[in-house]
Amino acid sequence: MAGVVIENLSTKKLMGIVVLLLLIQIACFLVGGLIAPSPTSAHTHLATKCIDPAISLQKAFVPHGPNACSKVSTFAEATEKNIEADWIVFSIMMPHRPNRMDRSFQYMLGVLSLDIVYKEDNEMGDEPELTILVEMMYNNDDNAQGEWKKMYSINETRKLNCEFFHQKSPEAEGYSYDCEPIPLFELGTVHHKYYLLNIRLPVWEVDPDTQEVVRELNTNLGAVQELSVVEIHQNGGFTLVWLTLKTALFPLVILAMIWFWKRIVQLARPPVLLERTILALAITISILNLPLEWLTFFHDMPYMLLLSDIRQGACYAMLFSFWIIFVGEHMMDQQERNRLRVYWRQVGSMTLGCMCLFVFDVVERGVQLTNPFYSLWNTETGRRLAMIFVVLAGICAFLYTIFLIFMVYGVFKNISMKRAALPHMVAARRLHYEGLIYRFRFFMIFTLICAVMTAIFFIFSQINEGNWKWGEDKHNIQYSSAFFTGVYGMWNVYVLAVLMLYAPSHKNKPTLQNGDTSEGSQVEFEMSTNVSSTAPSTSAALNPSGAASQAGTSEVYQLLGKVAND
Amino acid sequence: METCTNSLSSNSPSASPCKNMTSNRRSQTSWKISRRFSRLLCRPSMTILSNALILLWTFVGILSPSFTRAQDTTWINLGLDTRVQQFDAFRNPELFILGTQPLCSELLGLSPGQQKLCQLYQDHMAPIGEGAKMSIDECQNQFTNRRWNCSTVDSNNVFGKVLSISSREAAFTYAITSAGVVNAISRSCREGQLSTCGCGKSPRPPDIPRDWVWGGCGDNIDYGFRFAREFVDAREMETNPQRGSFAYDRMKMNLHNNEAGRKAVYDNAGTECKCHGVSGSCSLKTCWLQLSPFNRVGTILKDKYDGATNVRVNKKGRLVNSDARFNKPTRDDLVYLQPSPDYCLPDIQTGSLGTTGRECNKTSMGTDGCTLMCCGRGYNSFTKEVVERCKCKFKWCCYVKCRKCRTLVDVHVCK
């Protein structure tokens, strides 16, 4: 990969490109920070306690409106009226009146939280388990007047993690347990206008065949007072900004990619590994950029969440592979590389890690397509399995990091070695090594800046997120949105920069016009930077040191030999 | 509610510091309010209309003597007023279909500004009433063991004349009722009862972010906080006493304690978060506020009551600690201007009901102990049979079976 654009670019032009990319980057940040609302929002829905003496699972219980169910406001009232526990239906209609759901919300998550108070004669038992019968319905009529259509009817059991911070005494009656919120459902699409949840906490488990009571359920929950569901979705405003950003970046990267590949094709030699990797990187990020999500406005596509997770995962995997290959191809240790096989350890560990997450995701999100209340984390075996996946992925990530650090260290060692030898080199050869070093350093600095920026933004947005409740004086800048659009834009800019700056240069290297010696050193560079092994055999024949390098002699020897030759 | 064992009705002429509000001052106030509301309405055409209406109403207000009579009554009265239920949009949707404006002027205890808010946000009145009731209950719950037990009296002024003294007790009641409103409004929001706190297209009160396909909606607690500030403080804001007067000091004190109460709810709301990034990672995290149980808020405010700061208003009109050695009170602290009476004996002047007839704990050395509670007057003891439910077999909500148990309890009652 001799003579890439960045080496031959004048400072002026380089600055031009950098400024252009920087502008794109800043625009991405501003769009997120100033135009977009926060990426997601949570809306708490306190359940209305409907009464269903018939215990019929067919009917829809609506909390308000003309078809509102009969309800009690507290359980004390229910106790007075001799209402039994399994008559209670917790009814939640989403969203709150007078709104309706919007298709731009993309996905919807539900988190269940229970308000349980301490009562001396109705204490919470050890390891309480919550069994719920949930029915999810939707309605597309205006003002939710029409019939509710059933989506899911599911029986789920979840562990309840609660703590009580007071001394358990008569004085503490009426104080609440601190319960962890329970993930309830994840819908990959918000296609309908209104959603209705009917949640029951059954008291008996009945055998469906014999109609006999098998066991008691929900016995040690304690005194449940309220049930609420927090509904989380992506904000429509954010979705629009996000999709617009994707739509704008998509053709940009595609154009740069076409230009890059044209340059490669124009070369006399077949593309080398690094060039193919860059192309692959551009393709994966283009797939990620492809604004498929616009289709969700017209079609119900619950698999979109899974699809975008896969696209994003593929993009990460490609980026990580690219780093390894880029660093490896700049090793400058005369070793024959240019084949993916050489990097099997690094790429393999990374692929394995990504595969783990992929399998995890496919299982979790895949099952959620049919049962949105499912989560691997809910059951004991599932949790173990999920843990195995996550730990394995973690180990792979760790291995990858070690490999990468080791390789970068190797490159820097070689660079410093080359640097020491630079003054003794022929001008052409020196120029070439300098070019290599410059190319690598530029890449390293650029990558490092991007990575560090991502980390900083991430931490910043997390801190901001953690402290958001103190934002009593509401600021108009949405840090989280800026983080997402900014970082997304940054990696696009990164790929754009790599495509533009690491494309083969049209300009002839000045070294080539310096006579035979330079041609000779050129060959050696070609070898060391791993132009394909079928590198111009004519020029190799011109120089004996070419053969020496193929024999795999040590670098120092080679350099010395080179000097002797000159 | 039965904690008030010794309720007396006090109908004596009051010496309230708030009494001396003149009509002149009120007209100034109305202008201030009209500016506030024009902000509230947010539409220029409406603003002109509302200004005209308010102007008209101001004159009516000056002429009508009904407001001066309701001087001592505060909005807390809504906690005891069943009429407030008629504002419940949930139960009476036809009210809003007909566009009738029921009752806002009939509700006792609303100041002119609050009446205006009542008309603008009618569905908020039922939650405000609930909030007031909840805070009265919590106040009584917190003060069962004190000489002053937050007893309500049968006058329009819920807590009786006790509040006319700028004491710790007044500070507490202002704070807890204000907290109750934040709590109740936020709760109603979560139940979907209020149309303005959701992310709808209906006009939202000022300073609350607008929605951008739901992105810009504030939190429910945030909404409750801001609405409570508008509503509860309206009463204080529209009196415009001269700086240096006692009424001014009292206004400052009330505003401070209202804020402290609201902040107690806001600051003690727990943050819950859910991670839902790629593969469930925390790259994307959504957080929301969870209302703290109101008894926790009550406990916190009770602690603040015990550590309340005696303040005075300095020349700049700011509250400073009356003991110059200490720092000025923070926004979370309760402040008071005058020492409390001892509440031992019934006193028409202070509105104290006395502790005669109160139950006390013979063995306790604390404030619920007979020595302290009965102020050294001694106590009568007798044995009482109590019948209560016991050995209940519970399902998670409603009990299935209970037995009745009889127990004998020694009761001590102050002389």
Coordinates of N, CA and C in Angstrom, one line a residue, chain A residues 35-38 40-46 64 75 78-79 83-85 88 90 95-100 102 104-105 107 109 111 113 121-122 174-176 178-179 181 183 186 201 203-204 216 218 221-224 226 228 230 232-233 235-238 241 309 312 357 360-361 365 458 462 465 468-470 472 474 484, chain B residues 89-91 138 141-142 187 189-195 198-202 207 209 212-220 222 225-226 229 259 263 266-280 282-290 293 295-296 299 331 389-400:
Chain A
I35 N -31.3 20.3 18.6 CA -32.6 20.0 17.9 C -33.3 18.8 18.6
A36 N -32.6 17.8 18.8 CA -33.2 16.5 19.2 C -33.6 16.7 20.7
P37 N -34.7 16.0 21.1 CA -35.0 15.9 22.5 C -34.2 14.8 23.1
S38 N -34.4 14.5 24.3 CA -33.6 13.4 24.9 C -33.9 12.1 24.2
T40 N -34.6 9.0 25.0 CA -35.7 8.2 25.5 C -36.4 8.9 26.6
S41 N -37.6 8.5 26.9 CA -38.3 9.0 28.1 C -39.1 7.9 28.7
A42 N -39.3 8.1 30.0 CA -40.0 7.1 30.8 C -41.3 7.8 31.3
H43 N -42.3 7.0 31.2 CA -43.6 7.5 31.7 C -44.2 6.5 32.7
T44 N -44.5 7.0 33.9 CA -45.0 6.1 34.9 C -46.5 6.0 34.8
H45 N -47.0 4.8 34.9 CA -48.4 4.6 34.9 C -48.8 3.9 36.1
L46 N -49.6 4.5 36.9 CA -50.1 3.9 38.1 C -51.4 3.1 37.8
H64 N -60.4 4.0 32.3 CA -61.2 5.2 32.3 C -61.9 5.3 31.0
F75 N -56.9 -1.0 48.7 CA -57.2 -2.4 49.0 C -58.0 -2.5 50.3
A78 N -61.3 -2.6 49.2 CA -61.5 -4.0 48.6 C -61.8 -4.9 49.8
T79 N -61.1 -4.8 50.8 CA -61.3 -5.7 52.0 C -62.6 -5.5 52.6
I83 N -63.9 -8.2 48.6 CA -63.4 -8.5 47.3 C -62.1 -9.4 47.5
E84 N -62.0 -10.4 46.7 CA -60.9 -11.3 46.9 C -59.8 -10.9 46.0
A85 N -58.6 -11.5 46.4 CA -57.4 -11.0 45.7 C -57.4 -11.4 44.2
I88 N -59.0 -8.9 41.5 CA -58.3 -7.6 41.2 C -57.6 -7.7 39.8
F90 N -55.2 -5.3 37.6 CA -54.5 -4.0 37.5 C -54.6 -3.6 36.0
P95 N -50.8 5.3 26.0 CA -50.2 6.3 26.9 C -51.3 7.0 27.8
H96 N -50.9 7.9 28.6 CA -51.8 8.7 29.4 C -52.7 9.5 28.4
R97 N -53.9 9.7 28.8 CA -54.8 10.6 28.0 C -54.1 12.0 28.0
P98 N -54.3 12.8 27.1 CA -55.1 12.6 25.8 C -54.2 12.2 24.7
N99 N -53.1 11.6 25.0 CA -52.1 11.3 23.9 C -52.4 10.0 23.3
R100 N -51.6 9.8 22.2 CA -51.7 8.4 21.6 C -50.2 8.1 21.2
D102 N -47.0 7.0 19.1 CA -46.6 7.4 17.8 C -45.7 6.3 17.2
S104 N -43.2 6.6 15.6 CA -41.8 7.0 15.6 C -41.1 6.6 17.0
F105 N -41.9 6.0 17.9 CA -41.3 5.7 19.2 C -40.4 4.4 19.0
Y107 N -39.6 1.6 19.8 CA -39.7 0.4 20.7 C -40.3 0.9 22.0
L109 N -40.6 -0.3 26.2 CA -40.2 -1.2 27.3 C -41.1 -1.0 28.5
V111 N -41.4 -1.6 32.7 CA -40.8 -2.0 33.9 C -41.9 -1.9 35.0
S113 N -43.2 -1.9 38.8 CA -42.7 -1.7 40.2 C -43.9 -1.8 41.2
D121 N -49.0 -8.3 60.5 CA -49.7 -9.6 60.3 C -49.6 -10.0 58.8
N122 N -49.0 -9.3 58.0 CA -48.9 -9.7 56.6 C -47.5 -9.3 56.0
G174 N -46.9 0.3 57.8 CA -47.3 1.3 56.8 C -46.1 1.9 56.0
Y175 N -44.9 1.5 56.5 CA -43.7 1.9 55.8 C -43.4 1.0 54.6
S176 N -42.9 1.5 53.6 CA -42.7 0.7 52.3 C -41.5 -0.1 52.3
D178 N -38.4 -1.4 50.0 CA -37.7 -0.9 48.8 C -37.5 -2.0 47.8
C179 N -38.3 -2.0 46.8 CA -38.2 -3.1 45.8 C -37.6 -2.7 44.5
P181 N -37.2 -2.5 40.7 CA -38.1 -2.6 39.6 C -37.9 -3.8 38.8
P183 N -38.1 -5.8 35.2 CA -38.3 -5.7 33.8 C -39.5 -6.5 33.4
E186 N -40.5 -6.0 26.5 CA -39.8 -5.3 25.5 C -40.5 -5.5 24.1
L201 N -52.7 -10.9 39.7 CA -51.8 -11.6 40.6 C -52.6 -12.8 41.1
V203 N -54.0 -16.2 42.8 CA -53.8 -16.7 44.1 C -53.6 -18.3 44.0
W204 N -54.3 -18.9 43.1 CA -54.2 -20.3 43.0 C -53.6 -20.7 41.6
E216 N -50.6 -22.8 45.9 CA -51.0 -21.4 46.1 C -49.9 -20.5 45.5
N218 N -48.3 -16.4 44.9 CA -48.2 -15.0 45.4 C -48.6 -15.0 46.9
L221 N -46.0 -12.2 49.3 CA -45.7 -10.9 48.7 C -45.7 -9.8 49.7
G222 N -46.5 -10.0 50.8 CA -46.7 -8.9 51.7 C -47.9 -8.1 51.3
A223 N -48.1 -7.0 51.9 CA -49.3 -6.1 51.6 C -49.0 -5.2 50.4
V224 N -49.4 -5.7 49.2 CA -49.2 -4.9 48.0 C -50.2 -3.7 48.1
E226 N -49.8 -0.7 45.7 CA -50.0 -0.2 44.3 C -49.1 -0.9 43.4
S228 N -47.3 -0.2 39.6 CA -47.2 0.8 38.5 C -46.2 0.2 37.4
V230 N -43.6 1.4 34.4 CA -42.9 2.5 33.8 C -42.7 2.1 32.3
I232 N -41.1 2.9 28.8 CA -40.0 3.6 28.2 C -40.0 3.5 26.7
H233 N -39.8 4.6 26.0 CA -39.7 4.5 24.6 C -38.7 5.5 24.0
N235 N -37.9 8.7 22.1 CA -38.7 9.8 21.7 C -38.8 10.0 20.2
G236 N -40.0 10.4 19.8 CA -40.2 10.5 18.4 C -39.3 11.6 17.8
G237 N -39.1 12.7 18.5 CA -38.3 13.7 18.0 C -36.9 13.2 17.8
F238 N -36.4 12.4 18.7 CA -35.0 11.9 18.6 C -35.0 10.9 17.4
V241 N -34.7 12.9 14.2 CA -33.3 13.5 14.0 C -32.3 12.4 13.7
D309 N -29.6 -4.2 16.3 CA -28.6 -4.7 17.2 C -27.5 -5.5 16.4
Q312 N -25.4 -3.1 14.3 CA -24.4 -2.4 15.1 C -23.3 -3.3 15.6
L357 N -22.2 -12.4 22.0 CA -23.2 -11.4 22.1 C -24.3 -11.6 21.1
F360 N -26.6 -14.4 22.2 CA -27.3 -13.9 23.3 C -28.5 -13.0 22.8
D361 N -28.1 -12.1 21.9 CA -29.1 -11.2 21.4 C -30.2 -11.8 20.6
R365 N -33.8 -11.4 21.9 CA -34.7 -10.6 21.1 C -35.6 -11.5 20.2
F458 N -19.3 9.3 26.7 CA -20.1 8.2 27.3 C -20.1 8.5 28.8
Q462 N -23.3 9.6 31.0 CA -23.7 8.8 32.2 C -23.9 9.6 33.4
E465 N -26.8 11.7 33.2 CA -28.0 10.9 33.3 C -28.2 10.6 34.8
W468 N -29.5 13.7 36.6 CA -30.5 14.6 35.9 C -31.6 15.1 36.8
K469 N -31.8 14.4 37.9 CA -32.9 14.9 38.8 C -32.6 16.2 39.4
W470 N -31.4 16.6 39.5 CA -31.0 17.9 40.1 C -31.2 19.0 39.1
E472 N -33.0 21.1 38.1 CA -34.3 21.8 38.4 C -34.5 22.9 37.4
K474 N -34.1 23.7 34.1 CA -34.0 22.8 32.9 C -33.1 23.5 31.8
F484 N -25.2 10.6 21.5 CA -25.5 9.6 20.5 C -25.2 10.0 19.1
Chain B
A89 N -62.4 15.0 37.2 CA -62.8 14.7 35.8 C -63.0 13.3 35.5
F90 N -62.4 12.4 36.3 CA -62.5 11.0 36.2 C -64.0 10.6 36.3
R91 N -64.5 11.2 37.4 CA -65.9 10.7 37.7 C -67.0 11.6 37.1
E138 N -50.9 12.8 57.7 CA -49.5 12.6 58.0 C -49.0 13.4 59.1
N141 N -50.3 11.9 62.2 CA -49.5 10.7 62.4 C -48.1 11.0 63.0
Q142 N -47.5 12.1 62.5 CA -46.2 12.4 63.0 C -46.2 13.0 64.4
R187 N -48.8 12.2 41.7 CA -49.5 10.9 41.7 C -50.6 10.9 40.6
C189 N -50.8 12.6 38.1 CA -50.2 12.6 36.7 C -49.9 11.1 36.3
R190 N -49.4 10.4 37.3 CA -49.0 9.0 37.0 C -50.3 8.2 36.7
E191 N -51.4 8.6 37.3 CA -52.6 7.8 37.1 C -53.2 8.3 35.8
G192 N -52.7 9.3 35.2 CA -53.3 9.8 33.9 C -54.5 10.6 34.1
Q193 N -54.7 11.2 35.3 CA -55.9 11.9 35.5 C -55.8 13.4 35.0
L194 N -54.6 13.9 34.9 CA -54.5 15.3 34.6 C -54.1 15.4 33.1
S195 N -54.8 16.3 32.4 CA -54.4 16.3 31.0 C -53.2 17.2 30.7
G198 N -49.4 15.4 31.2 CA -48.9 14.4 30.2 C -48.3 15.2 29.1
C199 N -47.9 14.5 28.0 CA -47.3 15.2 27.0 C -48.3 15.6 25.9
G200 N -49.4 16.0 26.3 CA -50.5 16.3 25.3 C -50.3 17.7 24.6
K201 N -51.3 18.0 23.9 CA -51.2 19.3 23.2 C -51.9 20.4 24.0
S202 N -52.5 20.0 25.1 CA -53.1 21.0 25.9 C -52.1 22.0 26.5
D207 N -42.9 27.5 32.3 CA -41.6 27.0 32.7 C -41.6 25.5 32.6
P209 N -41.2 22.4 30.1 CA -40.7 22.2 28.7 C -41.9 21.6 27.8
W212 N -41.9 17.6 22.2 CA -41.5 17.5 20.8 C -41.6 16.0 20.5
V213 N -42.8 15.6 19.9 CA -43.2 14.2 19.9 C -42.8 13.5 21.2
W214 N -43.2 14.2 22.3 CA -43.1 13.7 23.6 C -41.8 13.8 24.2
G215 N -40.8 14.3 23.5 CA -39.5 14.3 24.1 C -39.3 15.4 25.1
G216 N -40.0 16.5 25.0 CA -39.7 17.6 25.9 C -40.6 17.6 27.2
C217 N -41.2 16.5 27.5 CA -42.1 16.6 28.6 C -41.3 16.5 29.9
G218 N -41.6 17.3 30.8 CA -40.9 17.2 32.1 C -41.4 16.0 32.9
D219 N -40.8 15.8 34.0 CA -41.2 14.6 34.8 C -42.5 15.0 35.6
N220 N -43.2 14.0 36.0 CA -44.4 14.2 36.8 C -44.1 14.9 38.1
D222 N -41.6 16.8 38.7 CA -41.3 18.2 38.2 C -42.5 19.0 38.0
F225 N -44.1 19.7 41.4 CA -43.4 20.7 42.1 C -43.7 22.1 41.5
R226 N -43.7 22.3 40.2 CA -44.0 23.6 39.7 C -45.4 24.0 39.8
R229 N -45.9 25.1 43.4 CA -45.4 26.4 43.6 C -46.3 27.5 43.1
E259 N -41.6 26.1 50.3 CA -40.5 25.6 49.4 C -39.8 24.4 50.0
K263 N -39.5 20.8 48.4 CA -38.2 20.2 48.1 C -38.0 18.9 48.8
Y266 N -39.4 16.5 46.4 CA -38.6 16.4 45.2 C -37.2 15.8 45.5
D267 N -36.6 16.2 46.6 CA -35.2 15.7 46.8 C -35.3 14.2 47.3
N268 N -36.4 13.8 47.8 CA -36.4 12.4 48.3 C -37.0 11.4 47.3
A269 N -37.3 11.9 46.2 CA -37.8 11.0 45.1 C -36.6 10.2 44.7
G270 N -36.8 8.9 44.6 CA -35.7 8.1 44.2 C -35.5 8.0 42.7
T271 N -34.3 7.9 42.2 CA -34.1 7.7 40.8 C -33.9 6.3 40.5
E272 N -34.7 5.8 39.6 CA -34.6 4.4 39.1 C -34.1 4.5 37.7
C273 N -33.3 3.5 37.3 CA -32.8 3.6 35.9 C -33.0 2.2 35.3
K274 N -33.0 2.2 34.0 CA -33.1 0.9 33.3 C -32.1 1.0 32.1
C275 N -31.2 0.0 32.0 CA -30.3 0.0 30.9 C -30.9 -0.8 29.7
H276 N -30.9 -0.2 28.5 CA -31.4 -1.0 27.4 C -30.7 -0.6 26.1
G277 N -29.4 -0.6 26.2 CA -28.6 -0.4 25.0 C -28.5 -1.7 24.2
V278 N -27.4 -1.8 23.4 CA -27.2 -3.0 22.6 C -27.0 -4.1 23.5
S279 N -27.7 -5.2 23.3 CA -27.6 -6.4 24.1 C -27.8 -6.1 25.6
G280 N -28.7 -5.1 25.8 CA -29.0 -4.8 27.2 C -27.9 -4.1 28.0
C282 N -25.5 -0.9 29.2 CA -25.9 0.5 29.7 C -25.5 1.6 28.8
S283 N -25.2 1.3 27.5 CA -24.9 2.4 26.6 C -26.1 3.3 26.4
L284 N -27.3 2.7 26.7 CA -28.5 3.5 26.7 C -29.2 3.3 28.0
K285 N -29.4 4.4 28.7 CA -30.0 4.3 30.0 C -31.1 5.3 30.2
T286 N -32.2 4.9 30.7 CA -33.3 5.8 30.9 C -33.6 5.8 32.4
C287 N -33.8 7.0 32.9 CA -34.0 7.1 34.4 C -35.4 7.8 34.6
W288 N -35.9 7.5 35.7 CA -37.2 8.2 36.1 C -37.2 8.4 37.6
L289 N -38.0 9.3 38.0 CA -38.1 9.6 39.4 C -39.3 8.8 40.0
Q290 N -39.0 8.2 41.2 CA -40.1 7.5 41.9 C -40.4 8.3 43.1
P293 N -42.5 7.3 49.5 CA -43.8 7.2 50.2 C -44.0 8.5 51.1
N295 N -45.1 8.9 54.0 CA -44.7 8.9 55.4 C -43.2 9.2 55.6
R296 N -42.4 8.8 54.5 CA -41.0 9.2 54.6 C -40.8 10.7 54.5
T299 N -41.6 12.0 57.9 CA -40.6 11.8 58.8 C -39.5 12.9 58.6
R331 N -32.4 26.2 51.9 CA -33.7 26.0 51.3 C -34.5 24.9 51.9
R389 N -58.8 -7.5 64.9 CA -58.6 -8.7 64.1 C -57.2 -9.3 64.4
C390 N -57.2 -10.6 64.3 CA -55.9 -11.2 64.5 C -55.8 -12.5 63.8
K391 N -54.6 -13.0 63.8 CA -54.3 -14.3 63.1 C -55.0 -14.4 61.7
C392 N -54.8 -13.3 61.0 CA -55.5 -13.2 59.7 C -54.6 -14.1 58.7
K393 N -55.3 -14.7 57.8 CA -54.6 -15.3 56.7 C -54.8 -14.4 55.5
F394 N -53.7 -13.9 55.1 CA -53.7 -12.9 54.0 C -53.4 -13.5 52.6
K395 N -54.1 -13.0 51.7 CA -53.6 -13.1 50.3 C -52.9 -11.8 50.1
W396 N -52.3 -11.5 49.0 CA -51.4 -10.4 48.9 C -52.2 -9.1 49.1
C397 N -53.5 -9.1 48.8 CA -54.2 -7.8 49.0 C -55.2 -7.8 50.1
C398 N -56.2 -8.8 49.9 CA -57.3 -8.7 50.8 C -57.3 -9.9 51.7
Y399 N -57.7 -9.7 52.9 CA -57.5 -10.9 53.8 C -58.6 -11.9 53.5
V400 N -58.4 -13.1 53.8 CA -59.3 -14.2 53.6 C -60.1 -14.5 54.9

